[in-house]
DNA sequence: GCATTTATGATAGTAATACTATTATATTTG
DNA sequence: CAAATATAATAGTATTACTATCATAAATGC
């Protein structure tokens, strides 16, 4: 996959000026991810990012209209990337059950190596998604932003996996709840395992999280 | 239960001055909940709250050291209240399975009426918990705050329900994951049903959320 | 190769936030 | 009634999340 040099295309509604179109734009995203990982969403500012990349706050505002918009961009990039991996991982697999299994694995495992086929460090991006992505939709402007399509990539991924669920068990009444519960759940569990271990059962070295959600899926769908 | 007039006692580490000890303190919490519900966490400020209660920003700071501390107080109040309801609802019930079922119901149902046995509007508080509570622990200072015991009430509730899980199925390896997944999941689903319905399967008038998590629990524990 | 467009950088400025500090004025209590 | 305590009013600070303006550098078009 590393040799494909696919690039994730992001809709123009997620930026003012396409960051992929210039060196500065790529640097904003690349170093922006590193800095947000270090400081957390709240303490991250465009001013600090400007200093870090030897550029100017005002230049960054030409790419993203706000810090929130930058987060939304990252979240959509992440889901586009997951969608790509999902389509790739389930292509040519005959068994619907196997396709679902691969999907759940993909959605729940922690990304630990950077595929480095883009300027984005996927390991850090995933850490940010785990910790900060809910802030993209837990905002007073959700409804307005939902209308603008800010969460469409996420919804599309959920729908794809729902389709697999229904192939496996067409009678199942809660495919969306199941998949969004698993996605959000896995993000929480990854975070909890590092910071609030009393809320998990993660053991050193073992990937219990994937295991747990696979088991959950199997049992609730009677597989 | 309305006649009991129990009051939820909150540890002194969650405030500078006990808001329950004065009229002003109660008003801060009571109107603070209403205002945070209206504005959302980000736009909520102590200054605006001061105007609302005809008091002063500086007076509010004598009760809570920061906006974040106020949220942490509310989250702990919520979990103390849930814990009380949990203990009450499961007392004298012989069947472990039934205790677990009641617990899951309690953790996943949306609170729709105010028990009005305190100065706190529980319906609004629950809305705030659904929308804002994750911001209490998705912060760069989690580890420090966890050490200070900021999340202990939540962890205690999870542990109580875990104990029921293990009574029902002592071999089950992931009780904490299961319960924290259900709790966070139900909060997400409640929020999604109002703002991002594409991520749920909630039907008008039906409480599918409780139903889904009950089914999930039963199947994963082979009940 | 030079003019023109376009991108970037530097600087300044604004309203609001999240506080802290100080002082004044009520209110309670001993 | 004095002293202690709680609350209110005011001012001030550093930072945030921007917007606006102008200068300069780089790319492109003919």
PDB file of C-alpha atoms in Angstrom, chain B:
ATOM      1  CA  UNK B   1     -38.298   8.934  45.848  1.00  0.00           C
ATOM      2  CA  UNK B   2     -39.393  12.536  45.527  1.00  0.00           C
ATOM      3  CA  UNK B   3     -40.245  12.625  49.200  1.00  0.00           C
ATOM      4  CA  UNK B   4     -36.911  11.460  50.469  1.00  0.00           C
ATOM      5  CA  UNK B   5     -35.119  14.780  50.247  1.00  0.00           C
ATOM      6  CA  UNK B   6     -31.814  13.073  50.185  1.00  0.00           C
ATOM      7  CA  UNK B   7     -29.037  15.360  49.338  1.00  0.00           C
ATOM      8  CA  UNK B   8     -26.135  14.450  47.208  1.00  0.00           C
ATOM      9  CA  UNK B   9     -22.954  15.243  49.047  1.00  0.00           C
ATOM     10  CA  UNK B  10     -20.066  16.416  46.971  1.00  0.00           C
ATOM     11  CA  UNK B  11     -16.484  16.202  48.136  1.00  0.00           C
ATOM     12  CA  UNK B  12     -14.775  19.448  49.058  1.00  0.00           C
ATOM     13  CA  UNK B  13     -12.055  18.933  46.459  1.00  0.00           C
ATOM     14  CA  UNK B  14     -14.572  19.853  43.751  1.00  0.00           C
ATOM     15  CA  UNK B  15     -15.119  23.456  44.855  1.00  0.00           C
ATOM     16  CA  UNK B  16     -13.446  26.353  46.679  1.00  0.00           C
ATOM     17  CA  UNK B  17     -16.505  27.077  48.770  1.00  0.00           C
ATOM     18  CA  UNK B  18     -19.416  24.656  49.031  1.00  0.00           C
ATOM     19  CA  UNK B  19     -22.164  25.977  46.737  1.00  0.00           C
ATOM     20  CA  UNK B  20     -24.778  24.075  48.725  1.00  0.00           C
ATOM     21  CA  UNK B  21     -23.915  26.076  51.824  1.00  0.00           C
ATOM     22  CA  UNK B  22     -25.392  29.387  50.638  1.00  0.00           C
ATOM     23  CA  UNK B  23     -28.211  30.816  48.584  1.00  0.00           C
ATOM     24  CA  UNK B  24     -25.761  32.399  46.176  1.00  0.00           C
ATOM     25  CA  UNK B  25     -23.933  29.108  45.778  1.00  0.00           C
ATOM     26  CA  UNK B  26     -27.124  27.252  44.927  1.00  0.00           C
ATOM     27  CA  UNK B  27     -28.121  29.921  42.484  1.00  0.00           C
ATOM     28  CA  UNK B  28     -24.740  29.695  40.756  1.00  0.00           C
ATOM     29  CA  UNK B  29     -25.211  25.966  40.218  1.00  0.00           C
ATOM     30  CA  UNK B  30     -28.901  26.159  39.358  1.00  0.00           C
ATOM     31  CA  UNK B  31     -28.731  29.023  36.886  1.00  0.00           C
ATOM     32  CA  UNK B  32     -25.275  27.897  35.769  1.00  0.00           C
ATOM     33  CA  UNK B  33     -26.816  24.653  34.519  1.00  0.00           C
ATOM     34  CA  UNK B  34     -29.542  26.507  32.642  1.00  0.00           C
ATOM     35  CA  UNK B  35     -27.061  28.888  31.060  1.00  0.00           C
ATOM     36  CA  UNK B  36     -24.591  26.197  30.077  1.00  0.00           C
ATOM     37  CA  UNK B  37     -27.428  24.261  28.497  1.00  0.00           C
ATOM     38  CA  UNK B  38     -28.403  27.311  26.464  1.00  0.00           C
ATOM     39  CA  UNK B  39     -24.963  28.522  25.416  1.00  0.00           C
ATOM     40  CA  UNK B  40     -22.904  25.343  25.400  1.00  0.00           C
ATOM     41  CA  UNK B  41     -19.702  24.937  27.370  1.00  0.00           C
ATOM     42  CA  UNK B  42     -17.522  27.085  25.113  1.00  0.00           C
ATOM     43  CA  UNK B  43     -19.704  30.203  25.102  1.00  0.00           C
ATOM     44  CA  UNK B  44     -20.649  29.886  28.776  1.00  0.00           C
ATOM     45  CA  UNK B  45     -18.717  32.320  31.007  1.00  0.00           C
ATOM     46  CA  UNK B  46     -18.819  33.294  34.671  1.00  0.00           C
ATOM     47  CA  UNK B  47     -19.328  36.897  33.594  1.00  0.00           C
ATOM     48  CA  UNK B  48     -22.551  36.036  31.727  1.00  0.00           C
ATOM     49  CA  UNK B  49     -23.667  33.903  34.665  1.00  0.00           C
ATOM     50  CA  UNK B  50     -23.033  36.834  37.000  1.00  0.00           C
ATOM     51  CA  UNK B  51     -25.312  39.060  34.930  1.00  0.00           C
ATOM     52  CA  UNK B  52     -27.980  36.349  34.868  1.00  0.00           C
ATOM     53  CA  UNK B  53     -28.095  35.958  38.663  1.00  0.00           C
ATOM     54  CA  UNK B  54     -27.482  39.640  39.429  1.00  0.00           C
ATOM     55  CA  UNK B  55     -24.234  38.826  41.037  1.00  0.00           C
ATOM     56  CA  UNK B  56     -20.639  39.297  40.184  1.00  0.00           C
ATOM     57  CA  UNK B  57     -18.042  37.314  38.293  1.00  0.00           C
ATOM     58  CA  UNK B  58     -15.637  37.634  41.213  1.00  0.00           C
ATOM     59  CA  UNK B  59     -18.196  36.162  43.593  1.00  0.00           C
ATOM     60  CA  UNK B  60     -18.573  33.069  41.411  1.00  0.00           C
ATOM     61  CA  UNK B  61     -14.816  32.573  41.423  1.00  0.00           C
ATOM     62  CA  UNK B  62     -15.035  32.202  45.192  1.00  0.00           C
ATOM     63  CA  UNK B  63     -17.089  29.042  44.680  1.00  0.00           C
ATOM     64  CA  UNK B  64     -15.345  27.528  41.660  1.00  0.00           C
ATOM     65  CA  UNK B  65     -11.786  28.175  40.648  1.00  0.00           C
ATOM     66  CA  UNK B  66     -12.542  27.928  36.930  1.00  0.00           C
ATOM     67  CA  UNK B  67     -15.162  27.106  34.333  1.00  0.00           C
ATOM     68  CA  UNK B  68     -13.554  23.711  33.947  1.00  0.00           C
ATOM     69  CA  UNK B  69     -13.813  23.114  37.702  1.00  0.00           C
ATOM     70  CA  UNK B  70     -17.499  23.984  37.494  1.00  0.00           C
ATOM     71  CA  UNK B  71     -18.000  21.352  34.779  1.00  0.00           C
ATOM     72  CA  UNK B  72     -16.099  18.787  36.845  1.00  0.00           C
ATOM     73  CA  UNK B  73     -18.358  19.621  39.794  1.00  0.00           C
ATOM     74  CA  UNK B  74     -21.467  19.041  37.671  1.00  0.00           C
ATOM     75  CA  UNK B  75     -20.108  15.765  36.312  1.00  0.00           C
ATOM     76  CA  UNK B  76     -19.407  14.516  39.827  1.00  0.00           C
ATOM     77  CA  UNK B  77     -22.782  15.665  41.043  1.00  0.00           C
ATOM     78  CA  UNK B  78     -24.368  13.738  38.164  1.00  0.00           C
ATOM     79  CA  UNK B  79     -22.480  10.544  38.931  1.00  0.00           C
ATOM     80  CA  UNK B  80     -23.230  10.785  42.646  1.00  0.00           C
ATOM     81  CA  UNK B  81     -26.870  11.105  41.761  1.00  0.00           C
ATOM     82  CA  UNK B  82     -26.722   8.137  39.358  1.00  0.00           C
ATOM     83  CA  UNK B  83     -24.910   6.133  42.008  1.00  0.00           C
ATOM     84  CA  UNK B  84     -27.631   6.896  44.503  1.00  0.00           C
ATOM     85  CA  UNK B  85     -30.324   5.871  42.018  1.00  0.00           C
ATOM     86  CA  UNK B  86     -28.347   2.759  41.152  1.00  0.00           C
ATOM     87  CA  UNK B  87     -27.986   1.604  44.745  1.00  0.00           C
ATOM     88  CA  UNK B  88     -31.657   2.354  45.341  1.00  0.00           C
ATOM     89  CA  UNK B  89     -32.836   0.563  42.205  1.00  0.00           C
ATOM     90  CA  UNK B  90     -30.827  -2.585  42.842  1.00  0.00           C
ATOM     91  CA  UNK B  91     -31.345  -2.905  46.590  1.00  0.00           C
ATOM     92  CA  UNK B  92     -33.232  -5.987  47.706  1.00  0.00           C
ATOM     93  CA  UNK B  93     -33.250  -7.493  44.255  1.00  0.00           C
ATOM     94  CA  UNK B  94     -32.207 -11.096  44.507  1.00  0.00           C
ATOM     95  CA  UNK B  95     -31.509 -11.865  40.871  1.00  0.00           C
ATOM     96  CA  UNK B  96     -28.108 -10.648  39.716  1.00  0.00           C
ATOM     97  CA  UNK B  97     -29.379 -10.594  36.157  1.00  0.00           C
ATOM     98  CA  UNK B  98     -32.230  -8.336  37.150  1.00  0.00           C
ATOM     99  CA  UNK B  99     -29.854  -5.987  38.982  1.00  0.00           C
ATOM    100  CA  UNK B 100     -27.723  -5.750  35.875  1.00  0.00           C
ATOM    101  CA  UNK B 101     -30.752  -5.102  33.698  1.00  0.00           C
ATOM    102  CA  UNK B 102     -31.939  -2.279  35.947  1.00  0.00           C
ATOM    103  CA  UNK B 103     -28.466  -0.793  35.955  1.00  0.00           C
ATOM    104  CA  UNK B 104     -28.196  -0.768  32.178  1.00  0.00           C
ATOM    105  CA  UNK B 105     -31.623   0.848  31.945  1.00  0.00           C
ATOM    106  CA  UNK B 106     -30.614   3.509  34.405  1.00  0.00           C
ATOM    107  CA  UNK B 107     -27.366   4.222  32.577  1.00  0.00           C
ATOM    108  CA  UNK B 108     -28.855   4.436  29.113  1.00  0.00           C
ATOM    109  CA  UNK B 109     -32.274   6.029  29.491  1.00  0.00           C
ATOM    110  CA  UNK B 110     -32.677   9.726  28.976  1.00  0.00           C
ATOM    111  CA  UNK B 111     -33.853  11.557  32.064  1.00  0.00           C
ATOM    112  CA  UNK B 112     -37.044  13.315  31.102  1.00  0.00           C
ATOM    113  CA  UNK B 113     -38.459  14.518  34.387  1.00  0.00           C
ATOM    114  CA  UNK B 114     -36.938  16.471  37.163  1.00  0.00           C
ATOM    115  CA  UNK B 115     -37.253  14.671  40.471  1.00  0.00           C
ATOM    116  CA  UNK B 116     -37.041  18.155  42.025  1.00  0.00           C
ATOM    117  CA  UNK B 117     -35.687  16.892  45.294  1.00  0.00           C
ATOM    118  CA  UNK B 118     -32.794  19.294  44.966  1.00  0.00           C
ATOM    119  CA  UNK B 119     -32.079  22.731  43.536  1.00  0.00           C
ATOM    120  CA  UNK B 120     -30.655  21.040  40.457  1.00  0.00           C
ATOM    121  CA  UNK B 121     -32.715  20.507  37.321  1.00  0.00           C
ATOM    122  CA  UNK B 122     -31.759  16.965  36.455  1.00  0.00           C
ATOM    123  CA  UNK B 123     -33.217  17.030  32.963  1.00  0.00           C
ATOM    124  CA  UNK B 124     -30.975  19.918  31.964  1.00  0.00           C
ATOM    125  CA  UNK B 125     -28.035  18.455  33.838  1.00  0.00           C
ATOM    126  CA  UNK B 126     -28.389  15.237  31.859  1.00  0.00           C
ATOM    127  CA  UNK B 127     -28.453  17.167  28.614  1.00  0.00           C
ATOM    128  CA  UNK B 128     -25.236  18.861  29.677  1.00  0.00           C
ATOM    129  CA  UNK B 129     -23.682  15.518  30.624  1.00  0.00           C
ATOM    130  CA  UNK B 130     -24.567  14.079  27.216  1.00  0.00           C
ATOM    131  CA  UNK B 131     -23.068  17.008  25.367  1.00  0.00           C
ATOM    132  CA  UNK B 132     -20.257  18.351  27.508  1.00  0.00           C
ATOM    133  CA  UNK B 133     -19.073  15.731  29.989  1.00  0.00           C
ATOM    134  CA  UNK B 134     -16.380  14.291  27.748  1.00  0.00           C
ATOM    135  CA  UNK B 135     -14.747  17.728  27.780  1.00  0.00           C
ATOM    136  CA  UNK B 136     -14.079  17.143  31.472  1.00  0.00           C
ATOM    137  CA  UNK B 137     -11.585  14.383  30.656  1.00  0.00           C
ATOM    138  CA  UNK B 138     -10.536  15.123  27.074  1.00  0.00           C
ATOM    139  CA  UNK B 139      -8.099  17.704  28.322  1.00  0.00           C
ATOM    140  CA  UNK B 140      -4.320  17.903  28.269  1.00  0.00           C
ATOM    141  CA  UNK B 141      -4.353  17.782  32.086  1.00  0.00           C
ATOM    142  CA  UNK B 142      -6.197  14.429  32.416  1.00  0.00           C
ATOM    143  CA  UNK B 143      -3.432  12.627  34.206  1.00  0.00           C
ATOM    144  CA  UNK B 144      -2.968  15.372  36.773  1.00  0.00           C
ATOM    145  CA  UNK B 145      -6.697  15.691  37.285  1.00  0.00           C
ATOM    146  CA  UNK B 146      -7.175  11.953  37.494  1.00  0.00           C
ATOM    147  CA  UNK B 147      -4.620  11.898  40.311  1.00  0.00           C
ATOM    148  CA  UNK B 148      -6.592  14.592  42.091  1.00  0.00           C
ATOM    149  CA  UNK B 149      -9.633  12.317  41.948  1.00  0.00           C
ATOM    150  CA  UNK B 150     -11.638  14.359  39.452  1.00  0.00           C
ATOM    151  CA  UNK B 151     -13.127  11.243  37.814  1.00  0.00           C
ATOM    152  CA  UNK B 152     -13.499   9.008  40.843  1.00  0.00           C
ATOM    153  CA  UNK B 153     -17.295   9.157  41.067  1.00  0.00           C
ATOM    154  CA  UNK B 154     -17.610   8.027  37.460  1.00  0.00           C
ATOM    155  CA  UNK B 155     -15.110   5.221  38.007  1.00  0.00           C
ATOM    156  CA  UNK B 156     -16.985   4.124  41.118  1.00  0.00           C
ATOM    157  CA  UNK B 157     -20.272   3.812  39.229  1.00  0.00           C
ATOM    158  CA  UNK B 158     -18.561   1.800  36.470  1.00  0.00           C
ATOM    159  CA  UNK B 159     -17.048  -0.495  39.097  1.00  0.00           C
ATOM    160  CA  UNK B 160     -20.404  -1.084  40.783  1.00  0.00           C
ATOM    161  CA  UNK B 161     -22.016  -2.187  37.551  1.00  0.00           C
ATOM    162  CA  UNK B 162     -18.950  -4.267  36.671  1.00  0.00           C
ATOM    163  CA  UNK B 163     -19.517  -6.174  39.880  1.00  0.00           C
ATOM    164  CA  UNK B 164     -23.015  -7.052  38.676  1.00  0.00           C
ATOM    165  CA  UNK B 165     -21.616  -8.143  35.325  1.00  0.00           C
ATOM    166  CA  UNK B 166     -19.167 -10.485  36.994  1.00  0.00           C
ATOM    167  CA  UNK B 167     -21.847 -11.901  39.253  1.00  0.00           C
ATOM    168  CA  UNK B 168     -23.846 -12.774  36.183  1.00  0.00           C
ATOM    169  CA  UNK B 169     -20.900 -14.057  34.189  1.00  0.00           C
ATOM    170  CA  UNK B 170     -17.701 -14.477  36.235  1.00  0.00           C
ATOM    171  CA  UNK B 171     -15.755 -15.582  33.173  1.00  0.00           C
ATOM    172  CA  UNK B 172     -16.370 -12.391  31.206  1.00  0.00           C
ATOM    173  CA  UNK B 173     -13.070 -10.699  30.470  1.00  0.00           C
ATOM    174  CA  UNK B 174     -14.133  -7.178  29.593  1.00  0.00           C
ATOM    175  CA  UNK B 175     -16.588  -5.856  32.174  1.00  0.00           C
ATOM    176  CA  UNK B 176     -15.109  -2.350  32.360  1.00  0.00           C
ATOM    177  CA  UNK B 177     -14.933  -1.989  28.606  1.00  0.00           C
ATOM    178  CA  UNK B 178     -18.490  -3.169  28.307  1.00  0.00           C
ATOM    179  CA  UNK B 179     -19.881  -0.761  30.887  1.00  0.00           C
ATOM    180  CA  UNK B 180     -17.897   2.300  29.845  1.00  0.00           C
ATOM    181  CA  UNK B 181     -18.743   1.550  26.221  1.00  0.00           C
ATOM    182  CA  UNK B 182     -22.432   1.415  27.121  1.00  0.00           C
ATOM    183  CA  UNK B 183     -22.358   4.600  29.182  1.00  0.00           C
ATOM    184  CA  UNK B 184     -20.442   6.673  26.644  1.00  0.00           C
ATOM    185  CA  UNK B 185     -22.355   5.019  23.826  1.00  0.00           C
ATOM    186  CA  UNK B 186     -25.737   5.909  25.264  1.00  0.00           C
ATOM    187  CA  UNK B 187     -24.671   9.530  25.729  1.00  0.00           C
ATOM    188  CA  UNK B 188     -23.483   9.669  22.137  1.00  0.00           C
ATOM    189  CA  UNK B 189     -26.644   8.013  20.823  1.00  0.00           C
ATOM    190  CA  UNK B 190     -28.881  10.413  22.725  1.00  0.00           C
ATOM    191  CA  UNK B 191     -26.994  13.313  21.241  1.00  0.00           C
ATOM    192  CA  UNK B 192     -26.862  11.780  17.760  1.00  0.00           C
ATOM    193  CA  UNK B 193     -30.605  11.131  17.790  1.00  0.00           C
ATOM    194  CA  UNK B 194     -31.145  14.883  18.151  1.00  0.00           C
ATOM    195  CA  UNK B 195     -28.365  16.207  15.935  1.00  0.00           C
ATOM    196  CA  UNK B 196     -26.823  13.504  13.746  1.00  0.00           C
ATOM    197  CA  UNK B 197     -29.613  10.975  13.165  1.00  0.00           C
ATOM    198  CA  UNK B 198     -27.677   9.269  10.354  1.00  0.00           C
ATOM    199  CA  UNK B 199     -25.517   7.743  13.089  1.00  0.00           C
ATOM    200  CA  UNK B 200     -28.418   6.114  14.951  1.00  0.00           C
ATOM    201  CA  UNK B 201     -31.524   4.010  14.396  1.00  0.00           C
ATOM    202  CA  UNK B 202     -33.755   5.919  16.756  1.00  0.00           C
ATOM    203  CA  UNK B 203     -37.421   5.897  15.804  1.00  0.00           C
ATOM    204  CA  UNK B 204     -39.911   8.548  16.881  1.00  0.00           C
ATOM    205  CA  UNK B 205     -41.413   7.828  20.252  1.00  0.00           C
ATOM    206  CA  UNK B 206     -39.575   4.559  20.794  1.00  0.00           C
ATOM    207  CA  UNK B 207     -36.729   4.198  23.205  1.00  0.00           C
ATOM    208  CA  UNK B 208     -34.475   2.159  20.998  1.00  0.00           C
ATOM    209  CA  UNK B 209     -31.353   3.191  22.832  1.00  0.00           C
ATOM    210  CA  UNK B 210     -32.142   1.345  26.059  1.00  0.00           C
ATOM    211  CA  UNK B 211     -33.390  -1.613  24.029  1.00  0.00           C
ATOM    212  CA  UNK B 212     -30.203  -1.767  21.965  1.00  0.00           C
ATOM    213  CA  UNK B 213     -27.845  -1.699  24.932  1.00  0.00           C
ATOM    214  CA  UNK B 214     -29.902  -4.276  26.816  1.00  0.00           C
ATOM    215  CA  UNK B 215     -29.763  -6.592  23.826  1.00  0.00           C
ATOM    216  CA  UNK B 216     -26.034  -5.964  23.459  1.00  0.00           C
ATOM    217  CA  UNK B 217     -25.396  -6.813  27.101  1.00  0.00           C
ATOM    218  CA  UNK B 218     -27.493  -9.945  26.996  1.00  0.00           C
ATOM    219  CA  UNK B 219     -25.870 -11.305  23.899  1.00  0.00           C
ATOM    220  CA  UNK B 220     -22.285 -10.553  24.840  1.00  0.00           C
ATOM    221  CA  UNK B 221     -22.779 -12.137  28.264  1.00  0.00           C
ATOM    222  CA  UNK B 222     -24.701 -15.057  26.752  1.00  0.00           C
ATOM    223  CA  UNK B 223     -27.798 -14.461  28.876  1.00  0.00           C
TER     224      UNK B 223
END
